[in-house]
PDB file of C-alpha atoms in Angstrom:
ATOM      1  CA  GLN A   1       0.000   0.000   0.000  1.00  0.00           C
ATOM      2  CA  VAL A   2       1.085   3.541  -0.757  1.00  0.00           C
ATOM      3  CA  GLN A   3      -0.405   6.650   0.781  1.00  0.00           C
ATOM      4  CA  LEU A   4      -0.005   9.932  -1.086  1.00  0.00           C
ATOM      5  CA  VAL A   5      -0.460  13.420   0.331  1.00  0.00           C
ATOM      6  CA  GLU A   6      -0.287  16.495  -1.892  1.00  0.00           C
ATOM      7  CA  SER A   7       0.552  19.990  -0.709  1.00  0.00           C
ATOM      8  CA  GLY A   8       1.570  23.330  -2.135  1.00  0.00           C
ATOM      9  CA  GLY A   9      -1.621  24.358  -3.874  1.00  0.00           C
ATOM     10  CA  GLY A  10      -3.056  27.837  -3.576  1.00  0.00           C
ATOM     11  CA  SER A  11      -4.076  30.950  -5.432  1.00  0.00           C
ATOM     12  CA  VAL A  12      -1.739  32.803  -7.765  1.00  0.00           C
ATOM     13  CA  GLN A  13      -1.989  35.395 -10.506  1.00  0.00           C
ATOM     14  CA  ALA A  14      -1.430  34.515 -14.134  1.00  0.00           C
ATOM     15  CA  GLY A  15       2.264  34.291 -14.932  1.00  0.00           C
ATOM     16  CA  GLY A  16       3.121  33.165 -11.417  1.00  0.00           C
ATOM     17  CA  SER A  17       4.585  29.919 -10.142  1.00  0.00           C
ATOM     18  CA  LEU A  18       3.731  27.198  -7.666  1.00  0.00           C
ATOM     19  CA  ARG A  19       5.449  24.000  -6.627  1.00  0.00           C
ATOM     20  CA  LEU A  20       3.306  21.057  -5.644  1.00  0.00           C
ATOM     21  CA  SER A  21       4.672  18.291  -3.464  1.00  0.00           C
ATOM     22  CA  CYS A  22       3.474  14.716  -3.096  1.00  0.00           C
ATOM     23  CA  ALA A  23       4.743  12.834  -0.072  1.00  0.00           C
ATOM     24  CA  ALA A  24       4.531   9.061  -0.283  1.00  0.00           C
ATOM     25  CA  SER A  25       4.386   6.703   2.669  1.00  0.00           C
ATOM     26  CA  GLY A  26       4.254   2.946   2.756  1.00  0.00           C
ATOM     27  CA  ARG A  27       6.234   1.345  -0.025  1.00  0.00           C
ATOM     28  CA  THR A  28       8.941   3.641  -1.292  1.00  0.00           C
ATOM     29  CA  SER A  29       8.121   5.821  -4.264  1.00  0.00           C
ATOM     30  CA  SER A  30      11.213   4.547  -6.104  1.00  0.00           C
ATOM     31  CA  SER A  31       9.307   1.320  -6.825  1.00  0.00           C
ATOM     32  CA  HIS A  32       6.455   3.218  -8.482  1.00  0.00           C
ATOM     33  CA  ALA A  33       6.018   5.349 -11.536  1.00  0.00           C
ATOM     34  CA  MET A  34       4.578   8.681 -10.442  1.00  0.00           C
ATOM     35  CA  GLY A  35       2.285  11.120 -12.159  1.00  0.00           C
ATOM     36  CA  TRP A  36       0.270  14.284 -11.809  1.00  0.00           C
ATOM     37  CA  PHE A  37      -3.266  14.767 -13.073  1.00  0.00           C
ATOM     38  CA  ARG A  38      -5.738  17.598 -12.752  1.00  0.00           C
ATOM     39  CA  GLN A  39      -9.481  17.963 -12.839  1.00  0.00           C
ATOM     40  CA  ALA A  40     -11.409  21.169 -13.388  1.00  0.00           C
ATOM     41  CA  PRO A  41     -15.124  21.463 -12.478  1.00  0.00           C
ATOM     42  CA  GLY A  42     -17.287  19.670 -15.008  1.00  0.00           C
ATOM     43  CA  LYS A  43     -14.312  18.171 -16.833  1.00  0.00           C
ATOM     44  CA  GLU A  44     -12.645  14.772 -16.898  1.00  0.00           C
ATOM     45  CA  ARG A  45      -9.401  14.098 -15.091  1.00  0.00           C
ATOM     46  CA  GLU A  46      -6.536  15.195 -17.340  1.00  0.00           C
ATOM     47  CA  PHE A  47      -2.973  13.923 -17.523  1.00  0.00           C
ATOM     48  CA  VAL A  48      -0.363  16.564 -16.685  1.00  0.00           C
ATOM     49  CA  ALA A  49       3.036  14.934 -16.194  1.00  0.00           C
ATOM     50  CA  ALA A  50       4.630  11.562 -15.469  1.00  0.00           C
ATOM     51  CA  GLY A  51       7.992  10.347 -14.287  1.00  0.00           C
ATOM     52  CA  SER A  52       9.510   6.891 -14.452  1.00  0.00           C
ATOM     53  CA  ARG A  53      10.496   4.881 -11.394  1.00  0.00           C
ATOM     54  CA  SER A  54      14.106   6.011 -11.587  1.00  0.00           C
ATOM     55  CA  GLY A  55      13.165   9.545 -12.540  1.00  0.00           C
ATOM     56  CA  ALA A  56      15.280   9.306 -15.689  1.00  0.00           C
ATOM     57  CA  SER A  57      12.278   9.548 -18.021  1.00  0.00           C
ATOM     58  CA  ARG A  58       9.651  12.277 -17.923  1.00  0.00           C
ATOM     59  CA  TYR A  59       6.650  13.067 -20.048  1.00  0.00           C
ATOM     60  CA  ASN A  60       4.400  16.133 -20.098  1.00  0.00           C
ATOM     61  CA  SER A  61       1.091  16.819 -21.725  1.00  0.00           C
ATOM     62  CA  ASP A  62       1.165  19.301 -24.601  1.00  0.00           C
ATOM     63  CA  SER A  63      -0.870  21.793 -22.582  1.00  0.00           C
ATOM     64  CA  VAL A  64       1.870  22.203 -19.973  1.00  0.00           C
ATOM     65  CA  LYS A  65       4.998  21.430 -21.990  1.00  0.00           C
ATOM     66  CA  GLY A  66       7.717  23.985 -21.374  1.00  0.00           C
ATOM     67  CA  ARG A  67       5.949  25.312 -18.271  1.00  0.00           C
ATOM     68  CA  PHE A  68       5.599  22.382 -15.839  1.00  0.00           C
ATOM     69  CA  THR A  69       8.318  20.003 -14.666  1.00  0.00           C
ATOM     70  CA  ILE A  70       7.942  16.795 -12.696  1.00  0.00           C
ATOM     71  CA  SER A  71      10.791  15.677 -10.482  1.00  0.00           C
ATOM     72  CA  ARG A  72      11.316  13.281  -7.628  1.00  0.00           C
ATOM     73  CA  ASP A  73      13.524  12.850  -4.610  1.00  0.00           C
ATOM     74  CA  ASN A  74      13.451   9.150  -3.848  1.00  0.00           C
ATOM     75  CA  ALA A  75      15.458   9.654  -0.657  1.00  0.00           C
ATOM     76  CA  LYS A  76      12.578  11.781   0.637  1.00  0.00           C
ATOM     77  CA  ASN A  77       9.837   9.708  -1.016  1.00  0.00           C
ATOM     78  CA  THR A  78       8.551  12.917  -2.542  1.00  0.00           C
ATOM     79  CA  VAL A  79       7.503  13.917  -6.042  1.00  0.00           C
ATOM     80  CA  TYR A  80       7.244  17.524  -7.148  1.00  0.00           C
ATOM     81  CA  LEU A  81       5.458  19.443  -9.860  1.00  0.00           C
ATOM     82  CA  GLN A  82       7.051  22.804 -10.589  1.00  0.00           C
ATOM     83  CA  MET A  83       4.524  24.996 -12.362  1.00  0.00           C
ATOM     84  CA  ASN A  84       5.701  28.176 -14.050  1.00  0.00           C
ATOM     85  CA  SER A  85       3.953  30.716 -16.274  1.00  0.00           C
ATOM     86  CA  LEU A  86       0.615  29.695 -14.874  1.00  0.00           C
ATOM     87  CA  LYS A  87      -2.530  30.461 -16.839  1.00  0.00           C
ATOM     88  CA  PRO A  88      -6.172  30.728 -15.717  1.00  0.00           C
ATOM     89  CA  GLU A  89      -6.897  27.518 -17.625  1.00  0.00           C
ATOM     90  CA  ASP A  90      -4.513  25.693 -15.277  1.00  0.00           C
ATOM     91  CA  THR A  91      -7.071  26.151 -12.488  1.00  0.00           C
ATOM     92  CA  ALA A  92      -8.046  22.714 -11.198  1.00  0.00           C
ATOM     93  CA  VAL A  93      -7.635  20.219  -8.401  1.00  0.00           C
ATOM     94  CA  TYR A  94      -4.271  18.553  -8.887  1.00  0.00           C
ATOM     95  CA  TYR A  95      -3.795  14.898  -7.971  1.00  0.00           C
ATOM     96  CA  CYS A  96      -0.665  12.867  -7.422  1.00  0.00           C
ATOM     97  CA  ALA A  97      -0.742   9.192  -8.398  1.00  0.00           C
ATOM     98  CA  ALA A  98       1.491   6.127  -8.169  1.00  0.00           C
ATOM     99  CA  SER A  99       1.636   3.096 -10.442  1.00  0.00           C
ATOM    100  CA  SER A 100       3.140  -0.246  -9.468  1.00  0.00           C
ATOM    101  CA  ARG A 101       2.354  -1.854 -12.834  1.00  0.00           C
ATOM    102  CA  PHE A 102       4.042   0.429 -15.349  1.00  0.00           C
ATOM    103  CA  THR A 103       7.467   1.971 -15.740  1.00  0.00           C
ATOM    104  CA  ILE A 104       5.862   5.237 -16.834  1.00  0.00           C
ATOM    105  CA  ALA A 105       2.158   5.928 -17.201  1.00  0.00           C
ATOM    106  CA  THR A 106      -0.012   8.620 -18.767  1.00  0.00           C
ATOM    107  CA  MET A 107      -3.577   7.365 -18.249  1.00  0.00           C
ATOM    108  CA  PRO A 108      -5.565   7.374 -14.992  1.00  0.00           C
ATOM    109  CA  THR A 109      -6.385   3.660 -15.330  1.00  0.00           C
ATOM    110  CA  MET A 110      -2.663   2.864 -15.239  1.00  0.00           C
ATOM    111  CA  TYR A 111      -2.355   4.156 -11.678  1.00  0.00           C
ATOM    112  CA  ASP A 112      -3.059   2.238  -8.488  1.00  0.00           C
ATOM    113  CA  TYR A 113      -2.881   4.886  -5.768  1.00  0.00           C
ATOM    114  CA  TRP A 114      -4.140   8.460  -5.600  1.00  0.00           C
ATOM    115  CA  GLY A 115      -3.795  11.403  -3.260  1.00  0.00           C
ATOM    116  CA  GLN A 116      -6.677  13.532  -2.060  1.00  0.00           C
ATOM    117  CA  GLY A 117      -5.848  16.450  -4.346  1.00  0.00           C
ATOM    118  CA  THR A 118      -4.798  20.059  -3.855  1.00  0.00           C
ATOM    119  CA  GLN A 119      -6.547  23.091  -5.328  1.00  0.00           C
ATOM    120  CA  VAL A 120      -4.705  25.420  -7.690  1.00  0.00           C
ATOM    121  CA  THR A 121      -6.449  28.642  -8.679  1.00  0.00           C
ATOM    122  CA  VAL A 122      -4.945  31.020 -11.235  1.00  0.00           C
ATOM    123  CA  SER A 123      -6.546  34.438 -11.630  1.00  0.00           C
ATOM    124  CA  SER A 124      -6.180  36.696 -14.646  1.00  0.00           C
TER     125      SER A 124
END
């Protein structure tokens, strides 16, 4: 079992930055591929970024490419999402997820564990 707790969300103006953190407990995060998703009101959960178990491979959605970066510190069992140049359309609840079945994963069904989410609000 893996428990995930996100933090770092908040309100920011367009063009600003936030860094989300996802602390993992239970089995170490180094044995899981990690990802970030987001869900805006009335919309489906959307893939944002994914990192492989070792952290060597990363993949971003086109909507955040060049602005968001996923990283991980396996010694701290923590995954981060650095978000720069934020836009109002980035407003959503952001979820951290862990997959024990895939080396890297981009779809919600590929993940086994989810955090409770953290709200990010970007105002224009």
